[in-house]
PDB file of C-alpha atoms in Angstrom:
ATOM      1  CA  UNK A   9      11.485   7.878   1.094  1.00 48.00           C
ATOM      2  CA  UNK A  10      10.893   7.205  -1.732  1.00 62.00           C
ATOM      3  CA  UNK A  11      12.321   5.026  -4.476  1.00 82.00           C
ATOM      4  CA  UNK A  12      11.347   1.392  -4.038  1.00 88.00           C
ATOM      5  CA  UNK A  13      11.659  -0.920  -7.005  1.00 90.00           C
ATOM      6  CA  UNK A  14      10.433  -4.412  -7.752  1.00 92.00           C
ATOM      7  CA  UNK A  15      10.192  -6.558 -10.824  1.00 89.00           C
ATOM      8  CA  UNK A  16       6.639  -6.623 -12.151  1.00 90.00           C
ATOM      9  CA  UNK A  17       6.019 -10.320 -12.731  1.00 94.00           C
ATOM     10  CA  UNK A  18       7.057 -13.713 -11.391  1.00 97.00           C
ATOM     11  CA  UNK A  19       5.741 -17.153 -12.328  1.00 97.00           C
ATOM     12  CA  UNK A  20       6.502 -20.312 -10.399  1.00 97.00           C
ATOM     13  CA  UNK A  21       5.177 -23.862 -10.329  1.00 97.00           C
ATOM     14  CA  UNK A  22       3.129 -25.041  -7.408  1.00 97.00           C
ATOM     15  CA  UNK A  23       5.370 -26.564  -4.750  1.00 97.00           C
ATOM     16  CA  UNK A  24       8.444 -24.592  -5.798  1.00 97.00           C
ATOM     17  CA  UNK A  25       9.903 -21.687  -3.844  1.00 97.00           C
ATOM     18  CA  UNK A  26       9.226 -18.123  -4.913  1.00 97.00           C
ATOM     19  CA  UNK A  27      11.663 -15.301  -4.353  1.00 97.00           C
ATOM     20  CA  UNK A  28      10.418 -11.742  -4.741  1.00 97.00           C
ATOM     21  CA  UNK A  29      13.041  -9.020  -4.719  1.00 97.00           C
ATOM     22  CA  UNK A  30      12.956  -5.357  -3.812  1.00 95.00           C
ATOM     23  CA  UNK A  31      15.524  -2.582  -3.834  1.00 94.00           C
ATOM     24  CA  UNK A  32      15.235   0.737  -2.075  1.00 90.00           C
ATOM     25  CA  UNK A  33      17.324   3.860  -2.113  1.00 86.00           C
ATOM     26  CA  UNK A  34      16.878   5.463   1.289  1.00 80.00           C
ATOM     27  CA  UNK A  35      19.673   4.358   3.621  1.00 76.00           C
ATOM     28  CA  UNK A  36      17.749   5.722   6.582  1.00 78.00           C
ATOM     29  CA  UNK A  37      14.960   3.203   6.084  1.00 76.00           C
ATOM     30  CA  UNK A  38      14.362   1.521   9.386  1.00 80.00           C
ATOM     31  CA  UNK A  39      11.314  -0.632   8.780  1.00 87.00           C
ATOM     32  CA  UNK A  40      10.683  -2.717   5.694  1.00 91.00           C
ATOM     33  CA  UNK A  41       7.422  -4.454   4.961  1.00 92.00           C
ATOM     34  CA  UNK A  42       5.872  -6.992   2.661  1.00 95.00           C
ATOM     35  CA  UNK A  43       2.205  -6.560   1.838  1.00 94.00           C
ATOM     36  CA  UNK A  44       0.005  -8.923  -0.196  1.00 95.00           C
ATOM     37  CA  UNK A  45      -2.861  -7.856  -2.422  1.00 93.00           C
ATOM     38  CA  UNK A  46      -5.243 -10.563  -3.528  1.00 91.00           C
ATOM     39  CA  UNK A  47      -7.532  -9.973  -6.520  1.00 86.00           C
ATOM     40  CA  UNK A  48     -10.269  -7.473  -5.734  1.00 82.00           C
ATOM     41  CA  UNK A  49      -8.978  -6.788  -2.235  1.00 85.00           C
ATOM     42  CA  UNK A  50      -6.932  -4.254  -0.366  1.00 88.00           C
ATOM     43  CA  UNK A  51      -3.376  -4.772   0.807  1.00 91.00           C
ATOM     44  CA  UNK A  52      -2.693  -6.923   3.811  1.00 92.00           C
ATOM     45  CA  UNK A  53       0.495  -6.947   5.868  1.00 91.00           C
ATOM     46  CA  UNK A  54       2.398 -10.222   5.519  1.00 93.00           C
ATOM     47  CA  UNK A  55       5.518  -9.537   7.509  1.00 93.00           C
ATOM     48  CA  UNK A  56       8.042  -6.835   8.350  1.00 90.00           C
ATOM     49  CA  UNK A  57      11.665  -6.569   9.371  1.00 91.00           C
ATOM     50  CA  UNK A  58      13.647  -3.963  11.252  1.00 89.00           C
ATOM     51  CA  UNK A  59      16.770  -2.651   9.587  1.00 86.00           C
ATOM     52  CA  UNK A  60      18.992  -4.053  12.335  1.00 88.00           C
ATOM     53  CA  UNK A  61      17.983  -7.588  11.361  1.00 90.00           C
ATOM     54  CA  UNK A  62      19.330  -9.715   8.513  1.00 92.00           C
ATOM     55  CA  UNK A  63      16.623 -12.308   8.383  1.00 95.00           C
ATOM     56  CA  UNK A  64      13.186 -13.076   9.687  1.00 94.00           C
ATOM     57  CA  UNK A  65      11.308 -16.323   9.265  1.00 95.00           C
ATOM     58  CA  UNK A  66       7.607 -16.832   9.710  1.00 92.00           C
ATOM     59  CA  UNK A  67       6.307 -20.260   8.708  1.00 94.00           C
ATOM     60  CA  UNK A  68       6.662 -20.468   4.902  1.00 96.00           C
ATOM     61  CA  UNK A  69       7.925 -16.900   4.632  1.00 96.00           C
ATOM     62  CA  UNK A  70      11.574 -15.860   4.902  1.00 97.00           C
ATOM     63  CA  UNK A  71      12.608 -12.235   4.651  1.00 97.00           C
ATOM     64  CA  UNK A  72      16.230 -11.418   3.912  1.00 97.00           C
ATOM     65  CA  UNK A  73      17.656  -7.930   4.245  1.00 95.00           C
ATOM     66  CA  UNK A  74      20.972  -6.792   2.815  1.00 93.00           C
ATOM     67  CA  UNK A  75      21.255  -3.320   4.214  1.00 90.00           C
ATOM     68  CA  UNK A  76      24.548  -2.592   2.490  1.00 91.00           C
ATOM     69  CA  UNK A  77      23.025  -3.240  -0.928  1.00 92.00           C
ATOM     70  CA  UNK A  78      19.583  -1.918   0.128  1.00 91.00           C
ATOM     71  CA  UNK A  79      18.033  -5.161  -1.047  1.00 94.00           C
ATOM     72  CA  UNK A  80      15.081  -6.940   0.486  1.00 95.00           C
ATOM     73  CA  UNK A  81      13.684 -10.290  -0.555  1.00 97.00           C
ATOM     74  CA  UNK A  82      10.699 -12.422   0.329  1.00 97.00           C
ATOM     75  CA  UNK A  83      10.960 -16.156  -0.082  1.00 98.00           C
ATOM     76  CA  UNK A  84       7.794 -18.233  -0.058  1.00 97.00           C
ATOM     77  CA  UNK A  85       8.475 -21.923   0.432  1.00 97.00           C
ATOM     78  CA  UNK A  86       6.205 -24.582  -1.083  1.00 97.00           C
ATOM     79  CA  UNK A  87       4.286 -21.983  -3.078  1.00 98.00           C
ATOM     80  CA  UNK A  88       0.570 -22.713  -3.399  1.00 97.00           C
ATOM     81  CA  UNK A  89      -2.013 -21.471  -5.884  1.00 95.00           C
ATOM     82  CA  UNK A  90      -3.508 -19.396  -3.081  1.00 94.00           C
ATOM     83  CA  UNK A  91      -0.260 -17.434  -2.964  1.00 96.00           C
ATOM     84  CA  UNK A  92      -1.035 -15.940  -6.381  1.00 96.00           C
ATOM     85  CA  UNK A  93      -1.314 -12.220  -5.698  1.00 96.00           C
ATOM     86  CA  UNK A  94       0.551  -8.939  -5.994  1.00 94.00           C
ATOM     87  CA  UNK A  95       3.297  -8.505  -3.400  1.00 96.00           C
ATOM     88  CA  UNK A  96       4.372  -5.027  -2.382  1.00 95.00           C
ATOM     89  CA  UNK A  97       7.564  -4.074  -0.660  1.00 94.00           C
ATOM     90  CA  UNK A  98       7.354  -0.916   1.483  1.00 91.00           C
ATOM     91  CA  UNK A  99       9.720   1.086   3.633  1.00 88.00           C
ATOM     92  CA  UNK A 100       9.634   3.838   6.183  1.00 83.00           C
ATOM     93  CA  UNK A 101      11.825   5.528   8.759  1.00 76.00           C
ATOM     94  CA  UNK A 102      11.434   6.011  12.468  1.00 69.00           C
ATOM     95  CA  UNK A 103       9.157   8.953  13.089  1.00 67.00           C
ATOM     96  CA  UNK A 104       8.014   9.152   9.492  1.00 69.00           C
ATOM     97  CA  UNK A 105       4.359   9.341   8.747  1.00 65.00           C
ATOM     98  CA  UNK A 106       4.037   7.206   5.716  1.00 77.00           C
ATOM     99  CA  UNK A 107       5.014   3.999   3.983  1.00 82.00           C
ATOM    100  CA  UNK A 108       6.497   4.180   0.518  1.00 85.00           C
ATOM    101  CA  UNK A 109       5.506   1.251  -1.621  1.00 88.00           C
ATOM    102  CA  UNK A 110       7.187  -0.428  -4.528  1.00 89.00           C
ATOM    103  CA  UNK A 111       5.405  -1.076  -7.806  1.00 88.00           C
ATOM    104  CA  UNK A 112       4.354  -4.540  -6.722  1.00 92.00           C
ATOM    105  CA  UNK A 113       5.288  -7.957  -8.118  1.00 95.00           C
ATOM    106  CA  UNK A 114       2.502 -10.068  -9.564  1.00 95.00           C
ATOM    107  CA  UNK A 115       3.136 -13.675  -8.550  1.00 97.00           C
ATOM    108  CA  UNK A 116       1.431 -16.326 -10.644  1.00 97.00           C
ATOM    109  CA  UNK A 117       1.508 -19.888  -9.356  1.00 97.00           C
ATOM    110  CA  UNK A 118       1.101 -22.499 -12.059  1.00 96.00           C
ATOM    111  CA  UNK A 119      -0.631 -25.707 -10.918  1.00 92.00           C
TER     112      UNK A 119
ATOM    113  CA  UNK B  26     -12.127  -7.989   6.811  1.00 81.00           C
ATOM    114  CA  UNK B  27      -9.675  -5.222   7.698  1.00 85.00           C
ATOM    115  CA  UNK B  28     -12.280  -3.084   9.444  1.00 92.00           C
ATOM    116  CA  UNK B  29     -11.721  -0.210   7.005  1.00 96.00           C
ATOM    117  CA  UNK B  30     -14.793   0.646   4.955  1.00 96.00           C
ATOM    118  CA  UNK B  31     -14.702   2.497   1.676  1.00 97.00           C
ATOM    119  CA  UNK B  32     -17.607   3.723  -0.399  1.00 97.00           C
ATOM    120  CA  UNK B  33     -18.503   3.590  -3.178  1.00 97.00           C
ATOM    121  CA  UNK B  34     -16.838   0.405  -4.404  1.00 96.00           C
ATOM    122  CA  UNK B  35     -17.260   1.412  -8.025  1.00 96.00           C
ATOM    123  CA  UNK B  36     -17.870   4.776  -9.629  1.00 97.00           C
ATOM    124  CA  UNK B  37     -18.172   5.724 -13.277  1.00 97.00           C
ATOM    125  CA  UNK B  38     -18.242   9.368 -14.247  1.00 97.00           C
ATOM    126  CA  UNK B  39     -17.328  11.745 -17.054  1.00 97.00           C
ATOM    127  CA  UNK B  40     -14.378  14.044 -17.576  1.00 97.00           C
ATOM    128  CA  UNK B  41     -14.722  17.378 -15.868  1.00 97.00           C
ATOM    129  CA  UNK B  42     -16.908  16.016 -13.089  1.00 98.00           C
ATOM    130  CA  UNK B  43     -16.268  15.912  -9.349  1.00 98.00           C
ATOM    131  CA  UNK B  44     -16.556  12.900  -7.050  1.00 98.00           C
ATOM    132  CA  UNK B  45     -16.168  12.219  -3.354  1.00 98.00           C
ATOM    133  CA  UNK B  46     -14.767   9.003  -1.965  1.00 98.00           C
ATOM    134  CA  UNK B  47     -15.443   8.102   1.623  1.00 98.00           C
ATOM    135  CA  UNK B  48     -13.469   6.106   4.155  1.00 98.00           C
ATOM    136  CA  UNK B  49     -14.293   4.912   7.642  1.00 98.00           C
ATOM    137  CA  UNK B  50     -11.173   3.779   9.488  1.00 96.00           C
ATOM    138  CA  UNK B  51     -10.942   0.887  11.898  1.00 94.00           C
ATOM    139  CA  UNK B  52     -12.398   1.609  15.278  1.00 93.00           C
ATOM    140  CA  UNK B  53      -9.739   3.326  17.372  1.00 90.00           C
ATOM    141  CA  UNK B  54      -7.434   4.214  14.491  1.00 92.00           C
ATOM    142  CA  UNK B  55      -6.542   7.889  14.402  1.00 92.00           C
ATOM    143  CA  UNK B  56      -4.609   7.963  11.148  1.00 92.00           C
ATOM    144  CA  UNK B  57      -6.057   7.755   7.658  1.00 94.00           C
ATOM    145  CA  UNK B  58      -4.026   7.440   4.475  1.00 94.00           C
ATOM    146  CA  UNK B  59      -5.127   7.736   0.860  1.00 96.00           C
ATOM    147  CA  UNK B  60      -3.362   5.897  -1.953  1.00 94.00           C
ATOM    148  CA  UNK B  61      -3.934   5.772  -5.681  1.00 94.00           C
ATOM    149  CA  UNK B  62      -3.251   2.538  -7.532  1.00 91.00           C
ATOM    150  CA  UNK B  63      -3.038   2.743 -11.289  1.00 86.00           C
ATOM    151  CA  UNK B  64      -1.738   0.187 -13.754  1.00 75.00           C
ATOM    152  CA  UNK B  65       1.277   2.154 -14.842  1.00 68.00           C
ATOM    153  CA  UNK B  66       2.307   3.805 -11.575  1.00 67.00           C
ATOM    154  CA  UNK B  67       1.775   1.254  -8.871  1.00 78.00           C
ATOM    155  CA  UNK B  68       0.683   2.441  -5.453  1.00 86.00           C
ATOM    156  CA  UNK B  69       1.117   6.175  -4.961  1.00 89.00           C
ATOM    157  CA  UNK B  70       0.738   7.880  -1.611  1.00 89.00           C
ATOM    158  CA  UNK B  71      -1.598  10.854  -1.782  1.00 94.00           C
ATOM    159  CA  UNK B  72      -2.156  12.219   1.703  1.00 94.00           C
ATOM    160  CA  UNK B  73      -2.358  11.334   5.384  1.00 93.00           C
ATOM    161  CA  UNK B  74      -4.475  12.710   8.204  1.00 94.00           C
ATOM    162  CA  UNK B  75      -3.980  12.137  11.886  1.00 92.00           C
ATOM    163  CA  UNK B  76      -6.767  12.956  14.318  1.00 93.00           C
ATOM    164  CA  UNK B  77      -8.259  15.525  11.997  1.00 94.00           C
ATOM    165  CA  UNK B  78      -5.046  17.248  10.957  1.00 94.00           C
ATOM    166  CA  UNK B  79      -3.116  16.839   7.729  1.00 93.00           C
ATOM    167  CA  UNK B  80       0.109  15.015   8.617  1.00 90.00           C
ATOM    168  CA  UNK B  81       1.839  14.238   5.328  1.00 88.00           C
ATOM    169  CA  UNK B  82       1.337  14.962   1.679  1.00 90.00           C
ATOM    170  CA  UNK B  83       2.504  12.910  -1.250  1.00 88.00           C
ATOM    171  CA  UNK B  84       1.839  13.094  -4.955  1.00 83.00           C
ATOM    172  CA  UNK B  85      -1.597  14.618  -4.625  1.00 93.00           C
ATOM    173  CA  UNK B  86      -2.775  16.837  -7.462  1.00 95.00           C
ATOM    174  CA  UNK B  87      -4.139  20.299  -6.733  1.00 96.00           C
ATOM    175  CA  UNK B  88      -7.463  19.124  -8.194  1.00 97.00           C
ATOM    176  CA  UNK B  89      -7.687  16.637  -5.324  1.00 97.00           C
ATOM    177  CA  UNK B  90      -8.358  17.449  -1.703  1.00 97.00           C
ATOM    178  CA  UNK B  91      -9.126  15.506   1.420  1.00 97.00           C
ATOM    179  CA  UNK B  92     -10.256  16.004   4.969  1.00 97.00           C
ATOM    180  CA  UNK B  93     -10.745  14.029   8.132  1.00 97.00           C
ATOM    181  CA  UNK B  94     -13.788  14.758  10.211  1.00 97.00           C
ATOM    182  CA  UNK B  95     -14.192  14.782  14.027  1.00 96.00           C
ATOM    183  CA  UNK B  96     -15.617  11.254  13.907  1.00 95.00           C
ATOM    184  CA  UNK B  97     -12.363  10.290  12.112  1.00 96.00           C
ATOM    185  CA  UNK B  98     -13.912   9.317   8.822  1.00 97.00           C
ATOM    186  CA  UNK B  99     -12.240  10.832   5.802  1.00 98.00           C
ATOM    187  CA  UNK B 100     -13.258  11.993   2.369  1.00 98.00           C
ATOM    188  CA  UNK B 101     -11.172  12.356  -0.762  1.00 98.00           C
ATOM    189  CA  UNK B 102     -12.540  14.874  -3.248  1.00 98.00           C
ATOM    190  CA  UNK B 103     -11.488  14.613  -6.865  1.00 98.00           C
ATOM    191  CA  UNK B 104     -12.485  17.456  -9.187  1.00 97.00           C
ATOM    192  CA  UNK B 105     -12.123  18.404 -12.851  1.00 97.00           C
ATOM    193  CA  UNK B 106     -11.653  14.725 -13.511  1.00 97.00           C
ATOM    194  CA  UNK B 107      -9.466  13.570 -16.357  1.00 97.00           C
ATOM    195  CA  UNK B 108      -9.205  10.196 -18.064  1.00 96.00           C
ATOM    196  CA  UNK B 109      -5.894   9.606 -16.299  1.00 94.00           C
ATOM    197  CA  UNK B 110      -7.575   9.812 -12.908  1.00 95.00           C
ATOM    198  CA  UNK B 111      -9.132   6.409 -13.541  1.00 96.00           C
ATOM    199  CA  UNK B 112      -7.639   4.215 -10.841  1.00 95.00           C
ATOM    200  CA  UNK B 113      -8.275   2.292  -7.681  1.00 95.00           C
ATOM    201  CA  UNK B 114      -8.225   4.568  -4.647  1.00 97.00           C
ATOM    202  CA  UNK B 115      -7.356   2.951  -1.359  1.00 96.00           C
ATOM    203  CA  UNK B 116      -7.842   4.216   2.118  1.00 96.00           C
ATOM    204  CA  UNK B 117      -5.791   2.777   4.957  1.00 94.00           C
ATOM    205  CA  UNK B 118      -5.802   3.424   8.662  1.00 93.00           C
ATOM    206  CA  UNK B 119      -3.448   2.903  11.569  1.00 89.00           C
ATOM    207  CA  UNK B 120      -3.529   3.500  15.272  1.00 82.00           C
ATOM    208  CA  UNK B 121      -0.744   6.023  15.284  1.00 71.00           C
ATOM    209  CA  UNK B 122       0.664   8.466  12.828  1.00 59.00           C
ATOM    210  CA  UNK B 123       4.104   6.973  12.648  1.00 57.00           C
ATOM    211  CA  UNK B 124       5.272   4.544  10.043  1.00 53.00           C
ATOM    212  CA  UNK B 125       6.110   1.709  12.375  1.00 59.00           C
ATOM    213  CA  UNK B 126       2.572   0.586  12.718  1.00 65.00           C
ATOM    214  CA  UNK B 127       0.669  -1.705  10.416  1.00 80.00           C
ATOM    215  CA  UNK B 128      -1.603  -0.104   7.872  1.00 88.00           C
ATOM    216  CA  UNK B 129      -5.029  -1.648   7.424  1.00 91.00           C
ATOM    217  CA  UNK B 130      -6.401  -1.198   3.939  1.00 92.00           C
ATOM    218  CA  UNK B 131      -9.942  -0.972   2.704  1.00 94.00           C
ATOM    219  CA  UNK B 132     -11.023  -2.782  -0.435  1.00 93.00           C
ATOM    220  CA  UNK B 133     -10.722   0.339  -2.514  1.00 95.00           C
ATOM    221  CA  UNK B 134     -12.951   2.519  -4.655  1.00 97.00           C
ATOM    222  CA  UNK B 135     -12.572   1.919  -8.358  1.00 96.00           C
ATOM    223  CA  UNK B 136     -13.038   5.141 -10.304  1.00 97.00           C
ATOM    224  CA  UNK B 137     -13.573   5.067 -14.046  1.00 97.00           C
ATOM    225  CA  UNK B 138     -13.547   8.373 -15.894  1.00 97.00           C
ATOM    226  CA  UNK B 139     -15.033   8.228 -19.384  1.00 96.00           C
TER     227      UNK B 139
END
C-alpha cells in the first residue's frame, strides 16, 4: 500500500491553474486515482491513470505521473470557485482489494 | 447521487456506548468498503467485504466489527466508544473486489462521541 502523502492546503485565485501533488511509496502501484470531496458529500472519482502512462488529460484536468519519483499531480486549468473541495490521491495494485488514500488537499479558490 | 445509502447521517452518543452504522451499496455492487475520516488522520481504510465475505482488513480497532448480509447491505458496529472515535464514517461500494474499479461513496455517517 500504503503511504500516500499530500500537502494539506492550497489556495489559488479564480481563473488560475491549480496543481495538487501526491507522493506514494509503493513501487508496485499500478492504478492511481484522484477523488474529489465537496463539502458535506462523499468522495467522487475525478480521474485515474495507469502506471504505464505518463500523462492523461480530461477537459480541464491533467494528470502527470512520474513513476521513477513516485509522484503524481493533478492540474486543474482555469480553476473555478466550484472546484473548491478536498482532493484525494489514491493508489492500488493489480489484484489488490483496496485503495489507499492520501490525507487529502483542501483547495480553496479565491474569487 | 452515488447510489450508496448510509444511515444515520448524524449520530451523537456518549463514551462507552455502542452504535451501528448501516450501508446499502449501489444496486449490483458486490463489494462494500468502510472508511473512517477524521481531521487529524485523513481517510483510513477499515474493512472490505465482497459478496458476504471479509476480503481485506485495514486499521480497524478490535472494538469495531462489520458484516455484510445476504442482501449485500453492510453494518459497521462500533462499541465501547471513545472520544477519539468521533469521525465521519464512509461506506463505498464497487462492482468487483479488485482495486481497479471505481469506488462509489455514500455521504457518510457523522459520529460524535461526547
